[in-house]
Coordinates of N, CA and C in Angstrom, one line a residue:
M24 N 0.8 -1.2 0.0 CA 0.0 0.0 0.0 C 0.9 1.2 0.0
K25 N 0.6 2.2 -0.9 CA 1.3 3.4 -1.0 C 0.4 4.5 -0.6
S26 N 0.9 5.5 0.1 CA 0.1 6.6 0.6 C 0.9 7.9 0.5
I27 N 0.2 9.0 0.1 CA 0.9 10.3 0.1 C 0.5 11.0 1.5
C28 N 1.6 11.3 2.2 CA 1.4 11.9 3.6 C 1.9 13.3 3.6
A29 N 1.2 14.2 4.3 CA 1.6 15.5 4.5 C 2.2 15.5 5.9
V30 N 3.4 16.2 6.1 CA 4.0 16.3 7.4 C 4.0 17.7 7.9
Y31 N 3.5 17.9 9.1 CA 3.4 19.2 9.7 C 4.4 19.3 10.9
R32 N 5.0 20.5 11.0 CA 5.9 20.7 12.1 C 5.1 21.6 13.2
S33 N 5.3 21.3 14.4 CA 4.7 22.1 15.5 C 5.4 23.4 15.6
R34 N 4.6 24.5 15.7 CA 5.2 25.8 15.9 C 5.7 26.0 17.3
R35 N 5.2 25.2 18.3 CA 5.6 25.4 19.7 C 6.9 24.6 19.9
N36 N 7.0 23.4 19.3 CA 8.2 22.5 19.4 C 8.6 22.0 18.1
P37 N 9.7 22.7 17.5 CA 10.1 22.3 16.1 C 10.5 20.9 15.9
D38 N 10.8 20.1 17.0 CA 11.1 18.7 16.8 C 10.0 17.8 16.9
T39 N 8.7 18.3 16.9 CA 7.5 17.5 16.9 C 6.8 17.6 15.6
Y40 N 6.5 16.4 15.0 CA 5.9 16.4 13.7 C 4.6 15.6 13.7
L41 N 3.7 16.0 12.8 CA 2.4 15.4 12.7 C 2.3 14.9 11.3
Y42 N 2.1 13.6 11.1 CA 1.9 13.0 9.8 C 0.4 12.7 9.6
V43 N -0.1 13.1 8.4 CA -1.5 12.9 8.1 C -1.6 12.5 6.6
D44 N -2.8 12.0 6.3 CA -3.1 11.7 4.9 C -3.1 13.1 4.1
H45 N -2.4 13.1 3.0 CA -2.3 14.3 2.2 C -3.7 14.9 1.8
H46 N -4.6 14.0 1.5 CA -5.9 14.5 1.0 C -6.8 14.9 2.2
E47 N -6.7 14.3 3.3 CA -7.5 14.6 4.5 C -7.0 15.8 5.2
G48 N -5.7 16.1 5.1 CA -5.1 17.2 5.9 C -5.2 17.0 7.4
L49 N -5.5 18.1 8.0 CA -5.6 18.0 9.5 C -7.1 17.8 10.0
S50 N -7.9 17.4 9.1 CA -9.4 17.3 9.4 C -9.6 16.2 10.5
R51 N -8.8 15.2 10.7 CA -9.0 14.1 11.7 C -8.2 14.3 12.9
V52 N -7.4 15.4 13.0 CA -6.5 15.7 14.1 C -7.4 16.5 15.1
P53 N -7.5 16.0 16.4 CA -8.3 16.7 17.4 C -7.8 18.1 17.6
E54 N -8.8 19.0 17.8 CA -8.5 20.4 18.0 C -7.6 20.6 19.2
A55 N -7.8 19.8 20.3 CA -7.0 19.9 21.5 C -5.5 19.6 21.2
L56 N -5.2 18.7 20.3 CA -3.9 18.4 20.0 C -3.3 19.5 19.1
Q57 N -4.1 20.0 18.2 CA -3.6 21.1 17.4 C -3.2 22.3 18.3
R58 N -4.1 22.6 19.3 CA -3.8 23.7 20.2 C -2.5 23.4 21.0
E59 N -2.3 22.2 21.5 CA -1.1 21.8 22.2 C 0.1 22.0 21.4
L60 N 0.0 21.8 20.1 CA 1.2 21.9 19.2 C 1.5 23.4 18.9
G61 N 0.6 24.3 19.3 CA 0.8 25.7 19.1 C 0.6 26.1 17.6
G62 N -0.2 25.3 16.9 CA -0.4 25.5 15.5 C 0.7 24.7 14.8
T63 N 0.5 24.5 13.5 CA 1.4 23.7 12.7 C 1.8 24.5 11.4
E64 N 2.9 24.1 10.8 CA 3.2 24.6 9.5 C 3.7 23.4 8.7
R65 N 3.3 23.4 7.4 CA 3.6 22.2 6.6 C 5.1 22.2 6.3
A66 N 5.7 21.0 6.6 CA 7.1 20.8 6.5 C 7.5 20.1 5.2
M67 N 6.7 19.1 4.8 CA 7.0 18.3 3.6 C 5.8 17.4 3.2
T68 N 6.0 16.8 2.1 CA 5.0 15.8 1.6 C 5.9 14.6 1.2
L69 N 5.4 13.4 1.7 CA 6.2 12.1 1.5 C 5.3 11.1 0.9
V70 N 5.8 10.3 0.0 CA 5.1 9.1 -0.5 C 5.6 7.9 0.4
L71 N 4.7 7.3 1.2 CA 5.1 6.3 2.1 C 4.6 4.9 1.6
T72 N 5.5 3.9 1.7 CA 5.1 2.5 1.6 C 5.6 1.8 2.9
P73 N 5.0 0.7 3.2 CA 5.4 0.0 4.5 C 6.9 -0.3 4.6
Q74 N 7.6 -0.4 3.4 CA 9.0 -0.7 3.4 C 9.9 0.5 3.5
R75 N 9.4 1.7 3.4 CA 10.2 2.9 3.4 C 10.9 3.0 4.8
R76 N 12.1 3.5 4.8 CA 12.8 3.7 6.0 C 12.6 5.2 6.4
L77 N 12.3 5.3 7.7 CA 12.2 6.7 8.3 C 13.2 6.7 9.5
A78 N 13.5 7.9 9.9 CA 14.6 8.1 10.9 C 14.2 7.6 12.3
R79 N 13.0 7.8 12.7 CA 12.6 7.5 14.1 C 11.6 6.3 14.3
T80 N 11.0 5.9 13.2 CA 9.9 4.9 13.4 C 9.8 4.2 12.0
S81 N 9.0 3.2 12.0 CA 8.8 2.5 10.7 C 7.6 3.2 9.9
A82 N 7.8 3.2 8.6 CA 6.7 3.7 7.8 C 5.4 2.9 8.0
A83 N 5.5 1.6 8.2 CA 4.3 0.8 8.5 C 3.6 1.3 9.7
E84 N 4.3 1.7 10.7 CA 3.6 2.2 12.0 C 2.9 3.5 11.7
V85 N 3.6 4.4 10.9 CA 3.0 5.7 10.5 C 1.7 5.5 9.7
L86 N 1.8 4.6 8.8 CA 0.6 4.3 7.9 C -0.5 3.7 8.7
R87 N -0.2 2.8 9.7 CA -1.2 2.2 10.5 C -1.9 3.3 11.4
A88 N -1.2 4.1 12.0 CA -1.7 5.2 12.8 C -2.6 6.1 12.0
I89 N -2.2 6.5 10.8 CA -3.0 7.4 10.0 C -4.3 6.7 9.6
R90 N -4.2 5.4 9.3 CA -5.4 4.7 8.9 C -6.4 4.6 10.1
E91 N -5.9 4.3 11.3 CA -6.7 4.0 12.4 C -7.2 5.3 13.1
Q92 N -6.3 6.3 13.3 CA -6.7 7.5 14.1 C -6.7 8.8 13.3
G93 N -6.1 8.7 12.1 CA -6.1 9.9 11.3 C -4.8 10.7 11.3
Y94 N -3.9 10.3 12.2 CA -2.6 11.0 12.2 C -1.6 10.2 13.0
Y95 N -0.3 10.5 12.8 CA 0.8 9.9 13.6 C 1.6 11.1 14.2
L96 N 1.8 11.1 15.5 CA 2.5 12.2 16.2 C 3.9 11.7 16.5
Q97 N 4.9 12.4 15.9 CA 6.3 12.1 16.2 C 6.8 13.1 17.2
M98 N 7.2 12.6 18.3 CA 7.7 13.4 19.4 C 9.2 13.4 19.3
P99 N 9.9 14.5 19.9 CA 11.3 14.5 19.8 C 11.9 13.4 20.7
P100 N 13.1 12.9 20.4 CA 13.7 11.8 21.2 C 14.0 12.3 22.6
L101 N 14.0 11.4 23.5 CA 14.3 11.8 24.9 C 15.8 12.2 25.0
P102 N 16.2 13.1 25.8 CA 17.6 13.4 26.0 C 18.3 12.2 26.5
E103 N 19.5 12.0 26.2 CA 20.3 10.8 26.6 C 20.3 10.6 28.1
T104 N 20.3 11.6 28.9 CA 20.3 11.4 30.4 C 19.1 10.7 30.8
L105 N 17.9 11.1 30.2 CA 16.7 10.4 30.6 C 16.6 9.0 30.2
R106 N 17.1 8.7 29.0 CA 17.1 7.3 28.5 C 18.0 6.5 29.4
V107 N 19.1 7.0 29.8 CA 20.0 6.2 30.7 C 19.4 6.0 32.1
Q108 N 18.7 7.0 32.6 CA 18.1 6.9 33.9 C 16.9 5.9 33.8
G109 N 16.2 5.9 32.7 CA 15.1 5.0 32.5 C 15.6 3.5 32.5
R110 N 16.7 3.3 31.9 CA 17.3 1.9 31.9 C 17.8 1.5 33.2
D111 N 18.4 2.4 34.0 CA 18.9 2.1 35.3 C 17.8 1.8 36.3
A112 N 16.6 2.4 36.0 CA 15.5 2.2 37.0 C 14.8 0.9 36.8
T113 N 15.1 0.2 35.7 CA 14.4 -1.1 35.5 C 15.2 -2.3 36.0

């Protein structure tokens, strides 16, 4: 399955991205989430297939989230110190 996705960048946190179906745009993204992001600006358009490589997640996961809930929210990675603390705590 191939899908055209629009990617929006949060105006409040530039390392947070919202992936949506290109044709649906932000119509399925809850207003509360859009407010929390401080508004968005379009960053890029991607053609995704389940096999495509992405930097922080699998394209298959992005496509599944868009299909099921209308969007995929990519948060910034945790700082290294928090990741190490999280591992030590377990």
